[in-house]
mmCIF file of C-alpha atoms and ligand atoms in Angstrom:
data_model
loop_
_atom_site.group_PDB
_atom_site.id
_atom_site.type_symbol
_atom_site.label_atom_id
_atom_site.label_comp_id
_atom_site.label_asym_id
_atom_site.label_seq_id
_atom_site.Cartn_x
_atom_site.Cartn_y
_atom_site.Cartn_z
ATOM 1 C CA MET A 1 -74.059 -46.893 23.149
ATOM 2 C CA GLU A 2 -71.793 -43.928 22.460
ATOM 3 C CA ARG A 3 -73.490 -41.648 19.970
ATOM 4 C CA ILE A 4 -70.412 -39.506 19.383
ATOM 5 C CA PHE A 5 -66.903 -40.642 18.353
ATOM 6 C CA PHE A 6 -64.894 -38.773 20.980
ATOM 7 C CA PHE A 7 -61.115 -38.322 20.780
ATOM 8 C CA ARG A 8 -60.645 -40.341 23.985
ATOM 9 C CA ASN A 9 -62.237 -43.405 22.341
ATOM 10 C CA TYR A 10 -60.356 -42.939 19.096
ATOM 11 C CA ALA A 11 -57.033 -42.631 20.941
ATOM 12 C CA ARG A 12 -57.646 -45.660 23.142
ATOM 13 C CA GLU A 13 -58.453 -47.779 20.067
ATOM 14 C CA ARG A 14 -55.468 -46.432 18.151
ATOM 15 C CA PHE A 15 -52.810 -46.594 20.896
ATOM 16 C CA GLY A 16 -54.243 -49.277 23.196
ATOM 17 C CA LYS A 17 -54.128 -47.055 26.256
ATOM 18 C CA ARG A 18 -55.531 -43.851 27.634
ATOM 19 C CA ILE A 19 -54.164 -40.785 25.851
ATOM 20 C CA ARG A 20 -54.245 -37.244 27.209
ATOM 21 C CA LYS A 21 -53.455 -33.988 25.438
ATOM 22 C CA ILE A 22 -51.018 -31.698 27.213
ATOM 23 C CA PRO A 23 -51.725 -28.099 26.177
ATOM 24 C CA VAL A 24 -48.724 -25.777 25.982
ATOM 25 C CA ALA A 25 -48.449 -22.027 25.397
ATOM 26 C CA LEU A 26 -45.501 -20.533 23.545
ATOM 27 C CA PRO A 27 -44.722 -16.895 22.817
ATOM 28 C CA PHE A 28 -46.433 -16.970 19.410
ATOM 29 C CA THR A 29 -48.574 -14.211 17.991
ATOM 30 C CA CYS A 30 -51.041 -14.246 15.111
ATOM 31 C CA PRO A 31 -50.958 -12.660 11.630
ATOM 32 C CA ASN A 32 -54.467 -11.376 12.343
ATOM 33 C CA ILE A 33 -53.116 -9.409 15.306
ATOM 34 C CA ASP A 34 -49.630 -8.257 14.332
ATOM 35 C CA GLY A 35 -50.746 -6.403 11.184
ATOM 36 C CA THR A 36 -49.679 -8.999 8.594
ATOM 37 C CA LYS A 37 -53.310 -9.941 7.900
ATOM 38 C CA GLY A 38 -55.080 -7.613 10.258
ATOM 39 C CA ARG A 39 -54.991 -5.877 13.608
ATOM 40 C CA GLY A 40 -57.134 -6.525 16.642
ATOM 41 C CA GLY A 41 -57.810 -10.142 15.746
ATOM 42 C CA CYS A 42 -61.099 -12.004 15.553
ATOM 43 C CA ILE A 43 -63.882 -10.151 17.346
ATOM 44 C CA TYR A 44 -64.037 -12.794 20.108
ATOM 45 C CA CYS A 45 -60.278 -13.351 20.514
ATOM 46 C CA TYR A 46 -59.134 -13.571 24.108
ATOM 47 C CA ARG A 47 -55.424 -14.173 24.640
ATOM 48 C CA GLY A 48 -55.348 -16.419 21.553
ATOM 49 C CA SER A 49 -57.309 -19.124 23.470
ATOM 50 C CA ARG A 50 -54.541 -19.650 26.026
ATOM 51 C CA PRO A 51 -55.648 -21.755 29.017
ATOM 52 C CA GLU A 52 -55.647 -19.854 32.328
ATOM 53 C CA HIS A 53 -52.985 -22.013 33.960
ATOM 54 C CA LEU A 54 -50.349 -21.647 31.219
ATOM 55 C CA SER A 55 -47.771 -18.930 30.747
ATOM 56 C CA PRO A 56 -45.834 -18.473 27.493
ATOM 57 C CA GLY A 57 -42.936 -17.295 29.662
ATOM 58 C CA THR A 58 -42.414 -20.824 31.031
ATOM 59 C CA ASP A 59 -40.036 -22.925 28.961
ATOM 60 C CA LEU A 60 -41.574 -25.747 26.919
ATOM 61 C CA ARG A 61 -39.872 -28.643 28.729
ATOM 62 C CA SER A 62 -41.143 -27.443 32.102
ATOM 63 C CA GLN A 63 -44.694 -27.031 30.747
ATOM 64 C CA ILE A 64 -44.653 -30.596 29.403
ATOM 65 C CA GLU A 65 -43.167 -32.054 32.605
ATOM 66 C CA GLU A 66 -45.794 -30.273 34.671
ATOM 67 C CA GLY A 67 -48.580 -31.394 32.311
ATOM 68 C CA ILE A 68 -47.454 -35.027 32.513
ATOM 69 C CA ARG A 69 -47.170 -34.826 36.303
ATOM 70 C CA ARG A 70 -50.702 -33.421 36.655
ATOM 71 C CA ALA A 71 -52.192 -35.970 34.238
ATOM 72 C CA ARG A 72 -50.533 -38.909 36.035
ATOM 73 C CA GLU A 73 -51.697 -37.645 39.388
ATOM 74 C CA ARG A 74 -55.255 -37.697 38.108
ATOM 75 C CA TYR A 75 -55.339 -40.670 35.713
ATOM 76 C CA GLY A 76 -52.480 -42.967 36.771
ATOM 77 C CA ARG A 77 -49.167 -43.782 35.140
ATOM 78 C CA LYS A 78 -50.292 -45.840 32.115
ATOM 79 C CA LEU A 79 -50.833 -42.860 29.863
ATOM 80 C CA GLY A 80 -49.619 -41.649 26.498
ATOM 81 C CA PHE A 81 -49.598 -37.994 25.483
ATOM 82 C CA PHE A 82 -50.082 -35.630 22.593
ATOM 83 C CA ILE A 83 -48.436 -32.267 23.016
ATOM 84 C CA TYR A 84 -51.075 -29.730 22.043
ATOM 85 C CA PHE A 85 -49.744 -26.410 20.737
ATOM 86 C CA GLN A 86 -52.891 -24.491 21.517
ATOM 87 C CA SER A 87 -52.690 -20.737 21.866
ATOM 88 C CA TYR A 88 -52.313 -18.219 19.038
ATOM 89 C CA THR A 89 -50.906 -19.465 15.694
ATOM 90 C CA ASN A 90 -48.454 -22.300 16.293
ATOM 91 C CA THR A 91 -47.052 -22.516 12.770
ATOM 92 C CA TYR A 92 -46.372 -18.776 12.567
ATOM 93 C CA GLY A 93 -42.639 -18.546 13.137
ATOM 94 C CA ASP A 94 -39.234 -19.186 11.728
ATOM 95 C CA ILE A 95 -38.881 -22.808 10.581
ATOM 96 C CA SER A 96 -35.810 -23.468 12.762
ATOM 97 C CA TYR A 97 -37.702 -22.191 15.837
ATOM 98 C CA LEU A 98 -40.689 -24.395 15.005
ATOM 99 C CA ARG A 99 -38.421 -27.416 14.501
ATOM 100 C CA GLU A 100 -36.777 -26.810 17.875
ATOM 101 C CA LEU A 101 -40.159 -26.673 19.618
ATOM 102 C CA TYR A 102 -41.672 -29.722 17.942
ATOM 103 C CA ASP A 103 -38.429 -31.718 18.437
ATOM 104 C CA THR A 104 -38.439 -30.844 22.133
ATOM 105 C CA ALA A 105 -42.040 -32.003 22.508
ATOM 106 C CA LEU A 106 -41.258 -35.365 20.932
ATOM 107 C CA GLU A 107 -38.217 -36.037 23.143
ATOM 108 C CA PHE A 108 -40.471 -37.323 25.948
ATOM 109 C CA GLU A 109 -40.850 -41.069 25.641
ATOM 110 C CA GLU A 110 -44.537 -41.107 26.640
ATOM 111 C CA VAL A 111 -45.391 -38.667 23.827
ATOM 112 C CA VAL A 112 -47.050 -40.343 20.826
ATOM 113 C CA GLY A 113 -47.656 -37.275 18.698
ATOM 114 C CA LEU A 114 -48.284 -33.596 18.118
ATOM 115 C CA ASP A 115 -51.455 -31.582 17.828
ATOM 116 C CA VAL A 116 -50.746 -28.177 16.293
ATOM 117 C CA GLY A 117 -53.393 -25.431 16.279
ATOM 118 C CA THR A 118 -53.164 -22.804 13.564
ATOM 119 C CA ARG A 119 -54.996 -20.781 10.913
ATOM 120 C CA PRO A 120 -55.659 -22.110 7.408
ATOM 121 C CA ASP A 121 -53.758 -19.184 5.856
ATOM 122 C CA CYS A 122 -50.685 -20.088 7.905
ATOM 123 C CA ALA A 123 -49.686 -23.462 6.520
ATOM 124 C CA PRO A 124 -46.617 -22.919 4.324
ATOM 125 C CA GLU A 125 -45.171 -25.893 2.474
ATOM 126 C CA GLU A 126 -42.026 -26.028 4.586
ATOM 127 C CA VAL A 127 -44.015 -26.257 7.832
ATOM 128 C CA LEU A 128 -46.266 -29.006 6.446
ATOM 129 C CA ASP A 129 -43.127 -30.846 5.244
ATOM 130 C CA LEU A 130 -41.600 -30.520 8.710
ATOM 131 C CA LEU A 131 -44.730 -31.953 10.348
ATOM 132 C CA ALA A 132 -44.970 -34.735 7.763
ATOM 133 C CA GLY A 133 -41.387 -35.697 8.652
ATOM 134 C CA TYR A 134 -42.490 -36.507 12.232
ATOM 135 C CA ARG A 135 -45.274 -38.667 10.867
ATOM 136 C CA GLU A 136 -42.723 -40.593 8.802
ATOM 137 C CA ARG A 137 -40.796 -41.192 12.049
ATOM 138 C CA GLY A 138 -43.865 -42.941 13.507
ATOM 139 C CA PHE A 139 -45.509 -40.090 15.411
ATOM 140 C CA GLU A 140 -49.122 -39.142 14.812
ATOM 141 C CA VAL A 141 -49.532 -35.519 13.760
ATOM 142 C CA TRP A 142 -52.772 -33.580 13.863
ATOM 143 C CA ILE A 143 -53.011 -30.071 12.466
ATOM 144 C CA GLU A 144 -55.989 -28.037 13.640
ATOM 145 C CA PHE A 145 -57.308 -25.320 11.352
ATOM 146 C CA GLY A 146 -59.624 -22.644 12.713
ATOM 147 C CA LEU A 147 -62.438 -22.118 10.204
ATOM 148 C CA GLN A 148 -65.356 -21.178 12.480
ATOM 149 C CA SER A 149 -67.855 -20.778 9.640
ATOM 150 C CA ALA A 150 -68.269 -21.777 5.993
ATOM 151 C CA ASN A 151 -70.047 -18.465 5.351
ATOM 152 C CA TYR A 152 -67.625 -15.921 3.890
ATOM 153 C CA GLU A 153 -69.804 -12.990 4.999
ATOM 154 C CA THR A 154 -69.520 -14.272 8.565
ATOM 155 C CA LEU A 155 -65.742 -14.549 8.273
ATOM 156 C CA LYS A 156 -65.641 -10.883 7.241
ATOM 157 C CA ARG A 157 -68.050 -9.897 10.033
ATOM 158 C CA ILE A 158 -65.919 -11.576 12.687
ATOM 159 C CA ASN A 159 -62.684 -10.245 11.189
ATOM 160 C CA ARG A 160 -61.071 -13.636 10.560
ATOM 161 C CA GLY A 161 -58.766 -12.275 7.861
ATOM 162 C CA HIS A 162 -58.954 -15.426 5.705
ATOM 163 C CA GLY A 163 -61.438 -17.046 3.382
ATOM 164 C CA ILE A 164 -62.961 -20.458 2.747
ATOM 165 C CA SER A 165 -60.475 -21.122 -0.067
ATOM 166 C CA ASP A 166 -57.602 -20.899 2.454
ATOM 167 C CA LEU A 167 -59.194 -23.735 4.422
ATOM 168 C CA VAL A 168 -59.773 -25.886 1.343
ATOM 169 C CA ASP A 169 -56.220 -25.306 0.140
ATOM 170 C CA ALA A 170 -54.535 -25.949 3.505
ATOM 171 C CA THR A 171 -56.651 -29.043 4.224
ATOM 172 C CA LEU A 172 -55.908 -30.657 0.882
ATOM 173 C CA ARG A 173 -52.159 -29.938 1.174
ATOM 174 C CA ALA A 174 -51.994 -31.271 4.731
ATOM 175 C CA LYS A 175 -54.003 -34.390 3.921
ATOM 176 C CA GLY A 176 -51.822 -34.960 0.871
ATOM 177 C CA ARG A 177 -48.896 -35.377 3.289
ATOM 178 C CA GLY A 178 -50.733 -37.817 5.544
ATOM 179 C CA LEU A 179 -51.336 -35.277 8.301
ATOM 180 C CA LYS A 180 -54.613 -35.603 10.173
ATOM 181 C CA VAL A 181 -56.738 -32.484 9.854
ATOM 182 C CA CYS A 182 -59.090 -31.247 12.560
ATOM 183 C CA ILE A 183 -61.331 -28.259 11.718
ATOM 184 C CA HIS A 184 -62.660 -25.844 14.357
ATOM 185 C CA THR A 185 -66.127 -24.397 14.098
ATOM 186 C CA ILE A 186 -68.121 -22.028 16.279
ATOM 187 C CA VAL A 187 -71.897 -22.270 16.625
ATOM 188 C CA GLY A 188 -73.892 -19.084 17.182
ATOM 189 C CA LEU A 189 -71.665 -16.465 15.541
ATOM 190 C CA PRO A 190 -73.361 -13.077 14.980
ATOM 191 C CA GLY A 191 -75.728 -13.080 12.022
ATOM 192 C CA GLU A 192 -75.719 -16.875 11.579
ATOM 193 C CA SER A 193 -78.603 -19.329 11.566
ATOM 194 C CA ARG A 194 -79.053 -23.101 11.529
ATOM 195 C CA GLU A 195 -78.487 -23.221 7.765
ATOM 196 C CA ASP A 196 -75.004 -21.698 8.236
ATOM 197 C CA PHE A 197 -74.083 -24.286 10.875
ATOM 198 C CA LEU A 198 -75.250 -27.114 8.634
ATOM 199 C CA GLU A 199 -73.300 -25.742 5.679
ATOM 200 C CA THR A 200 -70.144 -25.609 7.809
ATOM 201 C CA ALA A 201 -70.652 -29.266 8.740
ATOM 202 C CA ARG A 202 -71.195 -30.132 5.076
ATOM 203 C CA LEU A 203 -67.961 -28.431 4.077
ATOM 204 C CA ILE A 204 -66.036 -30.376 6.711
ATOM 205 C CA ARG A 205 -67.610 -33.594 5.487
ATOM 206 C CA ALA A 206 -66.860 -32.772 1.859
ATOM 207 C CA LEU A 207 -63.200 -32.080 2.667
ATOM 208 C CA GLY A 208 -62.795 -35.439 4.396
ATOM 209 C CA ALA A 209 -61.332 -33.899 7.568
ATOM 210 C CA GLU A 210 -60.378 -36.519 10.139
ATOM 211 C CA GLY A 211 -61.421 -34.427 13.131
ATOM 212 C CA ILE A 212 -63.758 -31.657 14.243
ATOM 213 C CA LYS A 213 -64.064 -29.260 17.143
ATOM 214 C CA ILE A 214 -67.329 -27.481 17.797
ATOM 215 C CA HIS A 215 -67.982 -24.916 20.472
ATOM 216 C CA PRO A 216 -70.555 -22.245 21.228
ATOM 217 C CA ILE A 217 -69.638 -18.603 20.808
ATOM 218 C CA TYR A 218 -68.856 -17.081 24.173
ATOM 219 C CA VAL A 219 -68.302 -13.498 25.148
ATOM 220 C CA ILE A 220 -65.181 -12.439 27.013
ATOM 221 C CA ARG A 221 -64.818 -9.045 28.631
ATOM 222 C CA ASN A 222 -62.868 -6.389 26.678
ATOM 223 C CA THR A 223 -63.264 -8.052 23.277
ATOM 224 C CA GLN A 224 -65.017 -6.478 20.288
ATOM 225 C CA LEU A 225 -67.794 -9.016 20.717
ATOM 226 C CA ALA A 226 -68.246 -7.956 24.341
ATOM 227 C CA ARG A 227 -68.855 -4.348 23.271
ATOM 228 C CA SER A 228 -71.503 -5.513 20.836
ATOM 229 C CA TYR A 229 -73.052 -7.809 23.484
ATOM 230 C CA LEU A 230 -73.157 -5.042 26.101
ATOM 231 C CA LYS A 231 -74.916 -2.732 23.612
ATOM 232 C CA GLY A 232 -77.567 -5.432 23.123
ATOM 233 C CA GLU A 233 -76.612 -6.047 19.488
ATOM 234 C CA PHE A 234 -75.835 -9.726 19.950
ATOM 235 C CA SER A 235 -76.983 -12.594 22.179
ATOM 236 C CA PRO A 236 -75.327 -15.991 22.494
ATOM 237 C CA LEU A 237 -77.324 -19.209 22.158
ATOM 238 C CA SER A 238 -79.120 -20.849 25.054
ATOM 239 C CA LEU A 239 -77.797 -24.278 26.040
ATOM 240 C CA GLU A 240 -80.887 -25.915 24.499
ATOM 241 C CA GLU A 241 -80.300 -24.139 21.180
ATOM 242 C CA TYR A 242 -76.599 -24.995 21.195
ATOM 243 C CA ALA A 243 -77.290 -28.677 21.926
ATOM 244 C CA SER A 244 -79.878 -28.846 19.164
ATOM 245 C CA TYR A 245 -77.716 -27.184 16.474
ATOM 246 C CA THR A 246 -74.665 -29.223 17.444
ATOM 247 C CA ALA A 247 -76.708 -32.419 17.215
ATOM 248 C CA ASP A 248 -77.805 -31.287 13.728
ATOM 249 C CA MET A 249 -74.162 -30.850 12.721
ATOM 250 C CA LEU A 250 -73.008 -34.133 14.230
ATOM 251 C CA GLU A 251 -75.682 -36.021 12.319
ATOM 252 C CA ILE A 252 -74.092 -34.744 9.107
ATOM 253 C CA ILE A 253 -70.497 -35.475 10.171
ATOM 254 C CA PRO A 254 -69.431 -39.055 9.318
ATOM 255 C CA GLU A 255 -69.127 -41.405 12.299
ATOM 256 C CA SER A 256 -65.423 -41.953 11.562
ATOM 257 C CA VAL A 257 -64.595 -38.270 12.177
ATOM 258 C CA VAL A 258 -62.974 -37.790 15.571
ATOM 259 C CA VAL A 259 -64.715 -35.249 17.812
ATOM 260 C CA HIS A 260 -61.966 -33.437 19.721
ATOM 261 C CA ARG A 261 -64.173 -30.989 21.544
ATOM 262 C CA LEU A 262 -67.811 -29.944 21.993
ATOM 263 C CA THR A 263 -67.637 -26.980 24.298
ATOM 264 C CA ALA A 264 -65.464 -24.104 25.479
ATOM 265 C CA GLU A 265 -64.765 -22.754 28.921
ATOM 266 C CA ALA A 266 -63.753 -19.529 30.590
ATOM 267 C CA LYS A 267 -63.963 -18.160 34.110
ATOM 268 C CA PRO A 268 -66.214 -15.369 35.305
ATOM 269 C CA PRO A 269 -65.759 -12.434 35.616
ATOM 270 C CA ALA A 270 -63.834 -12.571 32.316
ATOM 271 C CA LEU A 271 -66.723 -14.630 30.887
ATOM 272 C CA LEU A 272 -69.762 -12.428 30.263
ATOM 273 C CA ALA A 273 -72.014 -14.978 28.544
ATOM 274 C CA PRO A 274 -73.380 -17.570 28.079
ATOM 275 C CA GLU A 275 -73.400 -18.777 31.663
ATOM 276 C CA TYR A 276 -72.896 -22.450 30.707
ATOM 277 C CA CYS A 277 -69.409 -21.914 29.188
ATOM 278 C CA THR A 278 -67.626 -22.605 32.461
ATOM 279 C CA TYR A 279 -65.320 -25.435 33.561
ATOM 280 C CA GLU A 280 -67.925 -26.521 36.105
ATOM 281 C CA ARG A 281 -70.660 -26.993 33.469
ATOM 282 C CA LYS A 282 -68.509 -28.603 30.755
ATOM 283 C CA LEU A 283 -69.905 -32.125 31.296
ATOM 284 C CA GLU A 284 -73.461 -30.794 31.404
ATOM 285 C CA VAL A 285 -72.996 -29.186 27.973
ATOM 286 C CA ILE A 286 -71.667 -32.412 26.454
ATOM 287 C CA SER A 287 -74.405 -34.421 28.104
ATOM 288 C CA SER A 288 -77.079 -32.047 26.694
ATOM 289 C CA ILE A 289 -75.865 -32.825 23.181
ATOM 290 C CA GLU A 290 -75.802 -36.567 23.863
ATOM 291 C CA LYS A 291 -79.315 -36.404 25.304
ATOM 292 C CA GLU A 292 -80.550 -34.488 22.278
ATOM 293 C CA LEU A 293 -79.191 -37.195 19.946
ATOM 294 C CA GLU A 294 -80.739 -39.848 22.177
ATOM 295 C CA ARG A 295 -84.109 -38.043 22.147
ATOM 296 C CA ARG A 296 -84.016 -38.074 18.337
ATOM 297 C CA GLY A 297 -82.866 -41.710 18.203
ATOM 298 C CA SER A 298 -79.936 -40.567 16.085
ATOM 299 C CA ARG A 299 -76.158 -40.327 16.385
ATOM 300 C CA GLN A 300 -73.084 -38.810 14.755
ATOM 301 C CA GLY A 301 -73.152 -39.663 11.054
ATOM 302 C CA SER A 302 -76.792 -40.738 10.930
ATOM 303 C CA LYS A 303 -77.394 -38.240 8.086
ATOM 304 C CA SER A 304 -73.864 -38.244 6.652
ATOM 305 C CA GLY A 305 -74.842 -40.049 3.443
ATOM 306 C CA VAL A 306 -71.867 -41.160 1.385
ATOM 307 C CA GLU A 307 -68.753 -40.959 3.535
ATOM 308 C CA GLY A 308 -65.512 -39.348 2.585
ATOM 309 C CA THR A 309 -64.289 -36.666 0.246
ATOM 310 C CA GLY A 310 -66.710 -36.018 -2.558
ATOM 311 C CA GLY A 311 -69.703 -37.584 -0.843
ATOM 312 C CA ASN A 312 -71.426 -34.240 -0.741
ATOM 313 C CA PHE A 313 -71.119 -33.709 -4.475
ATOM 314 C CA LYS A 314 -72.175 -37.268 -5.266
ATOM 315 C CA GLU A 315 -75.331 -36.809 -3.214
ATOM 316 C CA LEU A 316 -76.106 -33.521 -4.900
ATOM 317 C CA VAL A 317 -75.885 -35.104 -8.327
ATOM 318 C CA GLU A 318 -77.791 -38.256 -7.443
ATOM 319 C CA GLU A 319 -80.423 -36.870 -5.133
ATOM 320 C CA PRO A 320 -80.822 -33.093 -5.310
ATOM 321 C CA GLY A 321 -82.333 -31.670 -2.147
ATOM 322 C CA ARG A 322 -81.043 -34.464 0.090
ATOM 323 C CA LEU A 323 -78.500 -32.161 1.729
ATOM 324 C CA LYS A 324 -81.040 -29.726 3.026
ATOM 325 C CA GLY A 325 -80.534 -31.305 6.467
HETATM 326 S S1 LIG B 401 -56.888 -16.561 14.678
HETATM 327 FE FE1 LIG B 401 -56.922 -17.144 16.867
HETATM 328 S S2 LIG B 401 -55.214 -16.037 17.790
HETATM 329 FE FE2 LIG B 401 -55.587 -15.099 15.805
HETATM 330 S S3 LIG B 401 -56.937 -13.359 16.253
HETATM 331 FE FE3 LIG B 401 -58.265 -15.110 15.704
HETATM 332 S S4 LIG B 401 -58.775 -16.122 17.659
HETATM 333 FE FE4 LIG B 401 -57.022 -14.729 18.040
#
């Protein structure tokens, strides 16, 4: 029995074949880096989360062709693809430039949709309208909003440069256009405890997001977080702690919510800690979470209560105290 509703299972059910995401890197920046919202970025930001093997200097078509070639080599030819605009803020640009990029991605006949990573304060109406237009043409469009925590004090501490209201606003506007919303969270941010992680999961449930990404905080050399880590001011979670807190969150998240990711990877020596955030240990991290759910006899959604938008509030009214996790 699968205890977690992974993206691979969702996509196979939805499209009737194996679906892979092809990550691409374009020369975007971020309003939290270029001075529009802030400078220096989030305290853990490392190259805007760009995968090691991608270069924003390579044109988009070549990146997609190479991604498809590599995926077919590994998984065979019967594949469909999402083009995943991953690094930095992929809605932060002139609308004609964005249209050109998204159009190019959808020219490939094996491509079934787009997955666009961005910040919740970077979702202008015209960009959401553009993305909704692709959905009307039969493509599936996911928009991924980085939230990281539902605690506003944490967002200030990590220098996110946006608030919770930005996430609520962007999610409701995107969902109103039929876009699928995936929300990113980080477990183990400085100053946070289990109650913060649970509250973040509750917010995602209350908003009715269709997808979630969870990963542990990890420390990359030359970031603000690395300086704090090296001074002994901050320690990341152990794998056991991460698996336990993530299981707590998944129990709250409805079983229909698609889990796009449960870990994060980097390579030493850039990676300072924790030692399990490597490509080699990725499956071990996921398996630790699955084993923790198995040990508890629970699964994703086992404590989700009433599903869908508003479930949280309904529970609070009908059974105060039930949401304490
Ligand atoms: S929002 Fe993303 S790209 Fe921008 S500073 Fe934060 S981590 Fe870096």
